[in-house]
Structures are given as C-alpha cells and as structure tokens.
Amino acid sequence: MADQVYIQDIASHVGEQVTMKGWLADKTDKGKLQFLRFRDGTGFIQAVVFQKEVSPETFEATKKLMQESSIIVTGVPRAEPRAPGGYELSVKDLQVVQFANDYPITPKDHGVEFLMANRHLWLRSPRQHAILRIRARIIKAIRDWFDNNGFLLVDTPVLTPAAVEGTTTLFETDYFGVPAYLTQSGQLYNEANAAAFGKVYCFGPTFRAEKSKTRRHLTEFWMVEPEWAYGTLDDYMRVGEEFVSYIVQTVLKERAEELKVLERDLTKLEKVTPPFPKISYTEAVEILHKNGFPDFPWGEDFGAPHETVISEQFDKPVFVHRYPAEIKAFYMAPDPNDPKVVLGADLLAPEGYGEIIGGGERSADLDYLEKQIAKHKLPKEAYEWYLDLRRYGTVPHSGFGLGIERTVAWICKLDHVRETIPYPRMLEKIYP
Ligand code: 4AD
Ligand code: MG
C-alpha cells in the first residue's frame, strides 16, 4: 500500500494511486454511485465509489457508512472543476476503521449553544476549519513580521505577582501560600526586556476575569506584544500600521480559499494598507457629537457603540491617540504639552470590530510612576523591580498589544470572538 497522501498535497499526485486516511464528512447515495465528502484534517475532497470498481463487500460497507465514520480510501485523484475543491478521487478500495453512529452535529442548522457544548466536535466542520486555518496563518504572519524587523522573541511569565491592566480583572491563584495572578499582559516584563535587548516581543495567552458577556471579550485570549527602547508614540503608530497591513495582506494572499468559505468581502480587506488615519481622542469625541451622541462627555471611555461610530468614518483601521489620563493605565506617559492626556493610542478596526490594539509610550519618570502606583492603590513592593527600570538607565520607550481573537474576528468577519479560538473561555463557560 502506498504511503498516506494528504488532501492539501493532492495537486502533486494527480493520476497516481494514493491512500488517504480520514473521516466521512457527508455522503450522497446515488444507487450504484456513492459520493463521499471525505476529510483528512488538511482539507475536504469528493470521493466517488462506483459499484463496478470495488468489491461487493466494500460497496456494501460504503452504503452503510454514516457521518464521521473513520475510513481509509485508496484511489486515483483527478482534476474536476465541478467538484468542491477542484479534485475528485475515484475510489478503488475503502477500509472502515470505525462505523460511527448518530454523530450529534448533522448538516441541519443547530443553535450556537449546542455547537459550543460540542466544540470538540464542531471543530471538524468546514467553517471552523477555515477560521482556525486563518488564525494559524495570522499567527505565522505576526511572528514573521517581528522576526524580520529586528524584534527578538523574549517570553514573559504567566504567573505574576502584580497587575498590569487594573485590579478588577485579575484571576487570583494561591502560589504556595501567597497570592499570584494569571498575567493580564506581558508588558511590564517586556519593558525590562526592551532595556536589555532593544526591540523585543512576547506572544502568549493572557487572562482577564471579565465579568461581562460581550461579543469581544474572552477570559483567556492570546496577545502579541512588542516593546522597544527609545520608541515614541508616533513610532508606535507607524509600526502598528505596517504590521497590521502585513497581516491582512498576507491572509488575503495565502488564505483566499478559506476567506471564500467564509464569504468574506475582500474589497474591505484590500484597502488595509499604510498609512492609517490618526485622530486624537478629542477629535473622536467631536465625531461622536456630530453622529448620534451629542452629549458624550469629554473624559469618558468609549464603549462598543462609540467605537463603531468612530471607525465608520474611515475605510481603514483608525488610531485614536491622547486619551484622558484618568481612563488609562497607570504606566502611560503624560503628554508634555497637555498632561490631562496620555501618549497612548488604540487602533480601532473597521466594520464595527472596535479596539484591536492598545499601546503607547510608557512613562520613563520614577517620581511620576511612584505617584501613579499610589494613586491607583497598587502595592508598591510588587513593582519595585519595575521602578528599577527608571532608576537604572531609563529611556523613553513604547509598545503595544494586539489581541489575536479580535483580529481573527475582524479579518473573518465573525459575529463573536467565540469561534476564533479552538476552546473559548468566557464568563460561565469552561466546558469542553
Ligand atoms: O488594551 P489592552 O488591555 O492593553 C494591554 O494589555 C497593554 N498592556 C498591551 C501593551 O501595551 N503591551 O489589551 C490589548 C488588546 C486589546 O486591544 C484587545 O485586542 C485585546 O488585547 N483584549 C482582549 N481580547 C479578548 N478578550 C478580552 N477580554 C480582551 N482584553 C483585551
Ligand atoms: Mg485597551
């Protein structure tokens, strides 16, 4: 028997006899002809079993096959423009590994609650397949971009003694008798790493005990965070627009098939090229005043409906910079020209997807940070190492964090982040 060939490599095996190992996704019975939709994890292919070309036992077994039965098929692939995927396999032999019965997810419509409870099986469907293949490609594009632009990967810890993004969303755990927290962001360690290595990034899971049920929030999500010494707010926005454009253009080029499965409007993504528009928080508030929120008070944080209105004014992602200091994290550098605002910026994605990046310039000033730590009622002892970075060779520096799931949701145009990660963790949801 020939070695196993995968569907993703089928183009280079046309006309040869091959063996493929996988599962039956679906079947159409046409009497003497059985049309199988066969999948092997790398793709889907139409496999045709013709009564005259296989043994009577094999044909009988094929007729009995139900969805998600595991099978090994041997046959000859050929180009077939009418078949989904462009190839068809004429089956010569079929071996049943297991006859599956009553697979819970049938081709009919199921409610999302049911599908989420069966997430471990739902992953086998073509739509989930497309989304998660795009996710993987986005992650590779992210790594490639940083690796090719002089950033060093330096990992940051998951278990930490202190908060980065406020104390209300901390997941606390017992660390041998003392409290520890699952990291909300690798940023504070990135700042130490940037002072050691110049340009760095970390990439890993981050955690927020978000008590709200929204289409944008997970309690466990992946974030990539670059940080670099001597970077300014303007440098960050330039890096951010180059980086995000590279991700989008790479997915357009390399995952066209998957975007098609998702029926994504590509013209919207094609527009995502540098430079991106950049407006101040104050200008964003003026947009709100003219577009349905006449009473929005300067100083308040934007919610999802506000972000949507702001981003609708542009056909590319938009940076909103210089937010009021009061609504941003303790570490943000105040603007020397107007200390009420900070040198931070969020990147809002188009089509109502809201904030996908948060970041900016960090305060390099020891006195200011000590006051901020006190003002935010943070335990100073836990931040002594962080303050050391301002005691020994402090420099202006910047960085940002891009949320993977929100980026995937936007590029795939999904209603909710729950489909962007294999096993989403949300309020009251940790199964399977
Ligand atoms: O704006 P955030 O909270 O920024 C930080 O954590 C900074 N310390 C990052 C840095 O400068 N190094 O989070 C950054 C991004 C958001 O823009 C969003 O894309 C994503 O992380 N994010 C979430 N994604 C899913 N679920 C949540 N609960 C998220 N919270 C933040
Ligand atoms: Mg933010």
Coordinates of N, CA and C in Angstrom, one line a residue, residues 14-215:
V14 N -1.9 14.0 -8.9 CA -3.0 13.7 -9.9 C -2.6 12.6 -10.8
G15 N -3.5 11.6 -11.0 CA -3.2 10.5 -11.8 C -2.5 9.3 -11.2
E16 N -2.0 9.5 -10.0 CA -1.3 8.4 -9.3 C -2.3 7.7 -8.3
Q17 N -2.0 6.5 -8.0 CA -2.9 5.8 -7.0 C -2.4 6.2 -5.6
V18 N -3.3 6.7 -4.8 CA -2.9 7.2 -3.4 C -3.8 6.6 -2.4
T19 N -3.3 6.6 -1.1 CA -4.1 6.2 0.0 C -4.2 7.4 0.9
M20 N -5.5 7.6 1.3 CA -5.8 8.7 2.2 C -6.5 8.2 3.5
K21 N -6.2 8.8 4.6 CA -6.7 8.3 5.9 C -7.5 9.5 6.5
G22 N -8.8 9.2 6.9 CA -9.5 10.3 7.5 C -10.9 9.9 7.9
W23 N -11.9 10.7 7.6 CA -13.2 10.5 8.1 C -14.2 10.9 7.0
L24 N -15.5 10.4 7.1 CA -16.5 10.7 6.2 C -17.3 11.9 6.7
A25 N -17.2 13.0 6.0 CA -17.9 14.3 6.4 C -19.4 14.2 6.0
D26 N -19.7 13.6 4.9 CA -21.0 13.6 4.4 C -21.1 12.6 3.2
K27 N -22.3 12.2 2.9 CA -22.4 11.2 1.8 C -23.7 11.4 1.0
T28 N -23.7 11.2 -0.3 CA -24.9 11.2 -1.1 C -25.0 9.9 -1.8
D29 N -26.1 9.2 -1.6 CA -26.3 7.9 -2.2 C -27.1 8.0 -3.5
K30 N -26.4 7.6 -4.6 CA -27.0 7.7 -6.0 C -27.1 6.2 -6.5
G31 N -27.5 5.3 -5.7 CA -27.6 3.9 -6.2 C -26.2 3.3 -6.4
K32 N -25.8 3.1 -7.6 CA -24.6 2.5 -7.9 C -23.4 3.4 -7.7
L33 N -23.6 4.6 -7.5 CA -22.6 5.6 -7.2 C -22.8 6.2 -5.8
Q34 N -21.7 6.2 -5.0 CA -21.8 6.8 -3.7 C -20.8 8.0 -3.7
F35 N -21.3 9.1 -3.5 CA -20.5 10.3 -3.4 C -20.1 10.6 -2.0
L36 N -18.8 10.5 -1.6 CA -18.4 10.7 -0.2 C -17.7 12.1 -0.2
R37 N -18.1 12.9 0.9 CA -17.2 14.0 1.1 C -16.3 13.6 2.2
F38 N -15.0 13.4 1.8 CA -14.0 12.8 2.6 C -13.1 13.9 3.2
R39 N -12.8 13.8 4.5 CA -11.9 14.9 5.0 C -10.7 14.1 5.7
D40 N -9.6 14.7 5.7 CA -8.4 14.1 6.5 C -7.8 15.1 7.4
G41 N -8.5 16.2 7.7 CA -7.9 17.2 8.6 C -7.2 18.3 7.8
T42 N -6.7 18.0 6.7 CA -6.0 19.1 5.9 C -6.9 19.7 4.9
G43 N -8.1 19.0 4.7 CA -9.0 19.5 3.6 C -10.1 18.6 3.4
F44 N -10.9 18.9 2.4 CA -12.1 18.1 2.0 C -11.9 17.7 0.6
I45 N -12.3 16.5 0.2 CA -12.3 16.1 -1.2 C -13.5 15.2 -1.5
Q46 N -14.0 15.3 -2.8 CA -15.1 14.4 -3.2 C -14.5 13.1 -3.6
A47 N -15.0 12.0 -3.0 CA -14.5 10.7 -3.3 C -15.7 9.9 -3.9
V48 N -15.5 9.3 -5.1 CA -16.6 8.6 -5.7 C -16.4 7.1 -5.6
V49 N -17.4 6.4 -5.1 CA -17.3 4.9 -5.0 C -18.3 4.4 -6.1
F50 N -17.8 3.7 -7.1 CA -18.6 3.2 -8.2 C -18.7 1.7 -8.0
Q51 N -19.9 1.2 -7.9 CA -20.2 -0.2 -7.6 C -19.3 -1.2 -8.4
K52 N -19.1 -0.9 -9.7 CA -18.4 -1.8 -10.6 C -16.9 -1.8 -10.3
E53 N -16.4 -0.8 -9.6 CA -14.9 -0.6 -9.4 C -14.4 -1.1 -8.0
V54 N -15.3 -1.5 -7.2 CA -14.8 -2.0 -5.9 C -15.5 -3.4 -5.6
S55 N -15.0 -4.1 -4.6 CA -15.6 -5.4 -4.3 C -17.0 -5.3 -3.7
P56 N -17.8 -6.3 -3.9 CA -19.2 -6.2 -3.3 C -19.2 -5.9 -1.8
E57 N -18.3 -6.4 -1.0 CA -18.2 -6.2 0.4 C -17.9 -4.7 0.7
T58 N -16.9 -4.2 -0.1 CA -16.6 -2.8 0.1 C -17.8 -1.9 -0.3
F59 N -18.5 -2.2 -1.3 CA -19.6 -1.4 -1.7 C -20.7 -1.4 -0.7
E60 N -21.0 -2.6 -0.1 CA -22.0 -2.7 1.0 C -21.6 -1.9 2.2
A61 N -20.3 -2.0 2.6 CA -19.8 -1.2 3.7 C -19.9 0.3 3.5
T62 N -19.6 0.7 2.3 CA -19.7 2.1 1.9 C -21.1 2.6 2.1
K63 N -22.1 1.8 1.6 CA -23.5 2.2 1.7 C -24.0 2.4 3.2
K64 N -23.3 1.6 4.1 CA -23.8 1.7 5.5 C -23.1 2.8 6.3
L65 N -22.1 3.4 5.6 CA -21.3 4.4 6.4 C -22.1 5.6 6.8
M66 N -21.9 6.0 8.0 CA -22.6 7.2 8.5 C -21.5 8.3 8.8
Q67 N -22.1 9.5 9.0 CA -21.2 10.7 9.2 C -20.2 10.5 10.3
E68 N -18.9 10.9 10.0 CA -17.8 10.8 10.9 C -17.3 9.4 11.2
S69 N -17.7 8.4 10.3 CA -17.0 7.1 10.4 C -15.6 7.3 9.9
S70 N -14.7 6.6 10.6 CA -13.2 6.8 10.2 C -12.9 5.7 9.1
I71 N -12.3 6.2 8.0 CA -12.1 5.3 6.8 C -10.7 5.6 6.2
I72 N -10.3 4.6 5.5 CA -9.0 4.7 4.7 C -9.4 4.4 3.3
V73 N -9.1 5.4 2.4 CA -9.5 5.2 1.0 C -8.3 5.2 0.1
T74 N -8.4 4.3 -0.9 CA -7.3 4.3 -1.9 C -7.9 4.5 -3.3
G75 N -7.3 5.3 -4.1 CA -7.9 5.7 -5.4 C -7.0 6.6 -6.1
V76 N -7.5 7.1 -7.3 CA -6.8 7.9 -8.1 C -7.4 9.3 -8.2
P77 N -6.7 10.4 -7.8 CA -7.3 11.7 -7.9 C -7.1 12.3 -9.3
R78 N -8.1 13.1 -9.7 CA -8.0 13.8 -10.9 C -8.6 15.2 -10.7
A79 N -8.2 16.1 -11.6 CA -8.8 17.5 -11.5 C -10.2 17.4 -12.0
E80 N -11.1 18.0 -11.3 CA -12.5 18.0 -11.6 C -13.1 19.4 -11.2
P81 N -13.2 20.3 -12.2 CA -13.6 21.7 -11.9 C -14.9 21.7 -11.2
R82 N -15.8 20.8 -11.5 CA -17.2 20.8 -10.9 C -17.2 20.4 -9.4
A83 N -16.2 19.6 -9.0 CA -16.2 19.1 -7.6 C -15.7 20.2 -6.7
P84 N -16.3 20.2 -5.5 CA -15.9 21.2 -4.5 C -14.4 21.0 -4.2
G85 N -13.6 22.0 -4.3 CA -12.1 21.9 -4.0 C -11.3 21.6 -5.3
G86 N -12.1 21.3 -6.4 CA -11.4 21.1 -7.7 C -10.8 19.8 -8.0
Y87 N -10.9 18.8 -7.1 CA -10.4 17.5 -7.4 C -11.4 16.4 -7.0
E88 N -11.3 15.3 -7.6 CA -12.2 14.2 -7.3 C -11.3 12.9 -7.2
L89 N -11.7 12.0 -6.2 CA -10.9 10.8 -6.1 C -11.8 9.6 -6.5
S90 N -11.4 8.8 -7.5 CA -12.1 7.6 -7.9 C -11.6 6.5 -7.0
V91 N -12.5 6.0 -6.2 CA -12.1 5.0 -5.1 C -11.9 3.6 -5.7
K92 N -10.8 3.0 -5.4 CA -10.5 1.6 -5.7 C -10.7 0.7 -4.5
D93 N -10.4 1.2 -3.4 CA -10.6 0.4 -2.1 C -10.9 1.3 -1.0
L94 N -11.7 0.8 -0.1 CA -12.1 1.5 1.1 C -12.1 0.6 2.3
Q95 N -11.4 1.0 3.4 CA -11.4 0.2 4.6 C -12.1 1.0 5.7
V96 N -12.9 0.4 6.5 CA -13.6 1.1 7.6 C -12.8 0.9 8.8
V97 N -12.4 1.9 9.5 CA -11.7 1.8 10.8 C -12.7 1.8 11.9
Q98 N -13.8 2.6 11.8 CA -14.9 2.5 12.7 C -16.2 3.0 12.1
F99 N -17.2 2.3 12.3 CA -18.6 2.8 11.8 C -19.1 3.7 12.9
A100 N -19.2 5.0 12.7 CA -19.7 5.9 13.7 C -21.2 6.0 13.5
N101 N -21.9 6.2 14.6 CA -23.4 6.3 14.6 C -23.9 7.5 15.3
D102 N -24.9 8.1 14.7 CA -25.6 9.3 15.4 C -24.6 10.4 15.8
Y103 N -23.8 10.8 14.9 CA -22.9 11.9 15.1 C -23.8 13.1 15.5
P104 N -23.5 13.8 16.6 CA -24.5 14.8 17.0 C -24.7 16.0 16.1
I105 N -23.6 16.4 15.3 CA -23.7 17.6 14.5 C -24.0 17.2 13.1
T106 N -25.3 17.3 12.7 CA -25.7 16.9 11.4 C -25.7 18.1 10.4
P107 N -25.9 17.9 9.1 CA -25.8 19.1 8.2 C -27.0 20.1 8.5
K108 N -28.0 19.7 9.2 CA -29.1 20.7 9.5 C -28.5 21.8 10.4
D109 N -29.3 22.9 10.6 CA -28.9 24.0 11.5 C -29.0 23.7 13.0
H110 N -28.0 24.0 13.7 CA -28.0 23.8 15.1 C -27.8 25.1 15.8
G111 N -28.4 25.3 17.0 CA -28.2 26.5 17.7 C -26.8 26.7 18.2
V112 N -26.3 27.9 18.4 CA -24.9 28.1 18.8 C -24.6 27.5 20.2
E113 N -25.6 27.5 21.1 CA -25.4 26.9 22.4 C -25.0 25.4 22.3
F114 N -25.7 24.7 21.4 CA -25.5 23.3 21.2 C -24.1 23.1 20.6
L115 N -23.8 23.9 19.6 CA -22.5 23.8 18.9 C -21.4 24.1 19.9
M116 N -21.5 25.1 20.8 CA -20.5 25.4 21.7 C -20.3 24.3 22.7
A117 N -21.4 23.6 23.1 CA -21.3 22.5 24.1 C -20.6 21.3 23.4
N118 N -20.6 21.3 22.0 CA -20.0 20.2 21.3 C -18.8 20.8 20.5
R119 N -18.1 21.8 21.1 CA -17.0 22.5 20.4 C -15.9 21.5 20.0
H120 N -15.7 20.4 20.8 CA -14.7 19.4 20.5 C -15.0 18.7 19.2
L121 N -16.3 18.6 18.8 CA -16.7 18.0 17.5 C -16.9 19.1 16.4
W122 N -17.4 20.2 16.9 CA -17.7 21.3 15.9 C -16.5 21.7 15.1
L123 N -15.3 21.5 15.7 CA -14.0 21.9 15.1 C -13.8 21.2 13.7
R124 N -14.6 20.1 13.5 CA -14.4 19.3 12.3 C -15.1 19.9 11.1
S125 N -16.0 20.9 11.3 CA -16.8 21.5 10.2 C -16.0 22.4 9.3
P126 N -16.4 22.5 8.1 CA -15.6 23.3 7.1 C -15.4 24.8 7.6
R127 N -16.5 25.3 8.2 CA -16.4 26.7 8.6 C -15.3 26.9 9.7
Q128 N -15.4 26.0 10.7 CA -14.4 26.2 11.8 C -13.0 25.9 11.3
H129 N -12.9 25.0 10.3 CA -11.7 24.7 9.7 C -11.1 25.9 9.0
A130 N -11.9 26.6 8.3 CA -11.5 27.8 7.6 C -11.0 28.9 8.6
I131 N -11.8 29.1 9.6 CA -11.4 30.1 10.6 C -10.1 29.8 11.3
L132 N -9.9 28.6 11.7 CA -8.7 28.2 12.5 C -7.5 28.1 11.6
R133 N -7.7 27.8 10.4 CA -6.5 27.9 9.4 C -6.1 29.4 9.2
I134 N -7.1 30.3 9.2 CA -6.7 31.7 9.1 C -6.1 32.1 10.3
R135 N -6.6 31.7 11.5 CA -5.9 32.1 12.7 C -4.4 31.7 12.7
A136 N -4.2 30.4 12.3 CA -2.8 29.9 12.3 C -1.9 30.8 11.4
R137 N -2.5 31.2 10.3 CA -1.7 32.0 9.3 C -1.5 33.4 9.8
I138 N -2.5 33.9 10.6 CA -2.3 35.2 11.2 C -1.1 35.2 12.2
I139 N -1.1 34.1 13.0 CA 0.0 33.9 14.0 C 1.3 33.8 13.3
K140 N 1.4 33.1 12.2 CA 2.7 33.0 11.5 C 3.1 34.3 10.9
A141 N 2.1 35.1 10.4 CA 2.4 36.4 9.8 C 3.0 37.3 10.9
I142 N 2.4 37.2 12.1 CA 2.8 38.1 13.2 C 4.3 37.7 13.6
R143 N 4.6 36.5 13.7 CA 5.9 36.1 14.1 C 6.9 36.5 13.0
D144 N 6.5 36.2 11.7 CA 7.4 36.6 10.6 C 7.7 38.1 10.6
W145 N 6.7 38.9 10.8 CA 6.9 40.3 10.8 C 7.9 40.8 11.8
F146 N 7.7 40.3 13.1 CA 8.6 40.8 14.1 C 10.0 40.2 13.9
D147 N 10.0 38.9 13.6 CA 11.4 38.3 13.4 C 12.1 39.0 12.2
N148 N 11.4 39.4 11.2 CA 12.1 40.1 10.0 C 12.3 41.5 10.2
N149 N 11.8 42.1 11.3 CA 12.0 43.5 11.6 C 12.8 43.8 12.8
G150 N 13.7 42.8 13.2 CA 14.7 43.1 14.2 C 14.2 43.0 15.7
F151 N 13.0 42.4 15.9 CA 12.5 42.2 17.2 C 12.9 40.8 17.7
L152 N 13.3 40.7 18.9 CA 13.7 39.4 19.5 C 12.5 38.9 20.3
L153 N 12.2 37.6 20.1 CA 11.2 37.0 21.0 C 11.8 36.7 22.3
V154 N 11.2 37.3 23.4 CA 11.6 37.1 24.8 C 10.3 36.8 25.5
D155 N 10.2 35.6 26.0 CA 9.0 35.2 26.7 C 8.8 35.8 28.1
T156 N 7.6 36.0 28.4 CA 7.2 36.6 29.7 C 6.4 35.6 30.5
P157 N 6.4 35.8 31.8 CA 5.7 34.7 32.7 C 4.2 34.8 32.6
V158 N 3.6 33.7 32.9 CA 2.1 33.6 33.0 C 1.7 33.9 34.5
L159 N 2.5 33.3 35.4 CA 2.2 33.5 36.8 C 2.9 34.8 37.3
T160 N 2.2 35.7 37.9 CA 2.9 37.0 38.2 C 2.4 37.5 39.6
P161 N 3.2 38.4 40.2 CA 2.9 38.9 41.5 C 2.1 40.2 41.4
A162 N 1.8 40.8 40.2 CA 1.2 42.1 40.2 C 0.3 42.3 39.0
A163 N -0.6 43.3 39.0 CA -1.5 43.7 38.0 C -0.8 44.6 36.9
V164 N -1.2 44.5 35.7 CA -0.7 45.4 34.6 C -1.9 46.3 34.3
E165 N -3.0 45.7 34.0 CA -4.2 46.5 33.5 C -5.3 46.6 34.5
G166 N -5.0 47.1 35.7 CA -6.0 47.4 36.7 C -6.3 46.1 37.5
T167 N -6.9 46.3 38.7 CA -7.0 45.1 39.6 C -8.4 44.4 39.5
T168 N -9.3 45.0 38.7 CA -10.6 44.4 38.7 C -10.8 43.2 37.9
T169 N -9.8 42.9 37.0 CA -10.0 41.7 36.1 C -8.9 40.7 36.4
L170 N -8.4 40.7 37.6 CA -7.3 39.7 37.9 C -7.9 38.3 38.3
F171 N -7.2 37.3 37.8 CA -7.5 35.9 38.2 C -6.5 35.6 39.2
E172 N -7.0 35.4 40.5 CA -6.0 35.1 41.6 C -5.9 33.6 41.7
T173 N -4.7 33.2 42.1 CA -4.4 31.8 42.4 C -3.5 31.8 43.6
D174 N -3.5 30.6 44.3 CA -2.7 30.5 45.5 C -1.3 30.0 45.1
Y175 N -0.3 30.8 45.4 CA 1.1 30.4 45.0 C 1.8 30.0 46.2
F176 N 1.7 28.8 46.7 CA 2.3 28.3 47.9 C 2.1 29.2 49.1
G177 N 0.9 29.6 49.3 CA 0.5 30.4 50.4 C 0.5 31.9 50.2
V178 N 1.0 32.4 49.1 CA 0.9 33.8 48.7 C 0.0 34.0 47.5
P179 N -0.7 35.1 47.3 CA -1.5 35.3 46.1 C -0.6 35.5 44.9
A180 N -1.0 34.9 43.8 CA -0.4 35.2 42.5 C -1.5 35.4 41.5
Y181 N -1.2 36.0 40.3 CA -2.2 36.3 39.4 C -1.8 35.7 38.0
L182 N -2.8 35.3 37.2 CA -2.5 34.9 35.8 C -2.3 36.3 35.1
T183 N -1.3 36.3 34.2 CA -0.9 37.6 33.6 C -2.0 38.2 32.8
Q184 N -2.2 39.5 32.9 CA -3.1 40.2 32.0 C -2.4 40.7 30.8
S185 N -1.1 40.7 30.8 CA -0.3 41.3 29.7 C 1.2 41.1 30.1
G186 N 2.0 40.9 29.1 CA 3.4 40.7 29.4 C 4.2 42.0 29.4
Q187 N 3.5 43.1 29.3 CA 4.1 44.4 29.1 C 5.2 44.8 30.1
L188 N 4.9 44.7 31.4 CA 5.9 45.2 32.3 C 7.2 44.5 32.2
Y189 N 7.2 43.1 31.9 CA 8.4 42.4 31.7 C 9.0 42.8 30.4
N190 N 8.1 43.0 29.4 CA 8.6 43.5 28.1 C 9.5 44.8 28.2
E191 N 9.1 45.6 29.1 CA 9.8 46.9 29.3 C 11.2 46.6 29.9
A192 N 11.3 45.6 30.8 CA 12.6 45.2 31.3 C 13.4 44.6 30.1
N193 N 12.8 43.8 29.3 CA 13.4 43.1 28.2 C 13.9 44.0 27.1
A194 N 13.1 45.1 26.9 CA 13.5 46.1 25.9 C 14.7 46.9 26.4
A195 N 14.8 47.1 27.7 CA 16.1 47.7 28.2 C 17.3 46.8 28.0
A196 N 17.0 45.5 28.0 CA 18.1 44.5 27.9 C 18.4 44.2 26.5
F197 N 17.4 44.2 25.6 CA 17.6 43.7 24.2 C 17.2 44.7 23.1
G198 N 16.7 45.8 23.5 CA 16.4 46.9 22.5 C 15.0 46.7 21.9
K199 N 14.8 45.8 21.0 CA 13.5 45.5 20.4 C 13.0 44.1 20.7
V200 N 11.9 44.0 21.4 CA 11.5 42.6 21.8 C 10.0 42.4 21.5
Y201 N 9.6 41.2 21.5 CA 8.1 40.9 21.6 C 7.9 39.6 22.4
C202 N 6.7 39.6 23.0 CA 6.3 38.3 23.6 C 4.9 38.0 23.0
F203 N 4.6 36.7 23.1 CA 3.4 36.2 22.5 C 2.9 35.0 23.3
G204 N 1.7 35.2 23.9 CA 1.2 34.1 24.7 C -0.2 34.4 25.1
P205 N -0.7 33.4 25.9 CA -2.1 33.6 26.4 C -2.1 34.6 27.6
T206 N -3.1 35.4 27.6 CA -3.3 36.4 28.7 C -4.7 36.2 29.3
F207 N -4.9 36.7 30.5 CA -6.1 36.4 31.2 C -6.8 37.6 31.8
R208 N -8.1 37.7 31.7 CA -8.8 38.8 32.3 C -10.1 38.2 32.9
A209 N -10.4 38.4 34.1 CA -11.6 38.0 34.7 C -12.7 39.0 34.3
E210 N -13.1 38.9 33.1 CA -14.1 39.9 32.5 C -15.5 39.4 33.0
K211 N -16.2 40.2 33.7 CA -17.5 39.8 34.2 C -18.6 40.1 33.2
S212 N -18.2 40.6 32.0 CA -19.3 41.0 31.1 C -19.4 40.0 29.9
K213 N -20.6 39.8 29.5 CA -20.8 38.9 28.3 C -20.9 39.8 27.1
T214 N -19.9 39.9 26.3 CA -19.9 40.7 25.0 C -19.4 39.8 23.9
R215 N -19.5 40.3 22.7 CA -19.0 39.5 21.6 C -17.5 39.7 21.4

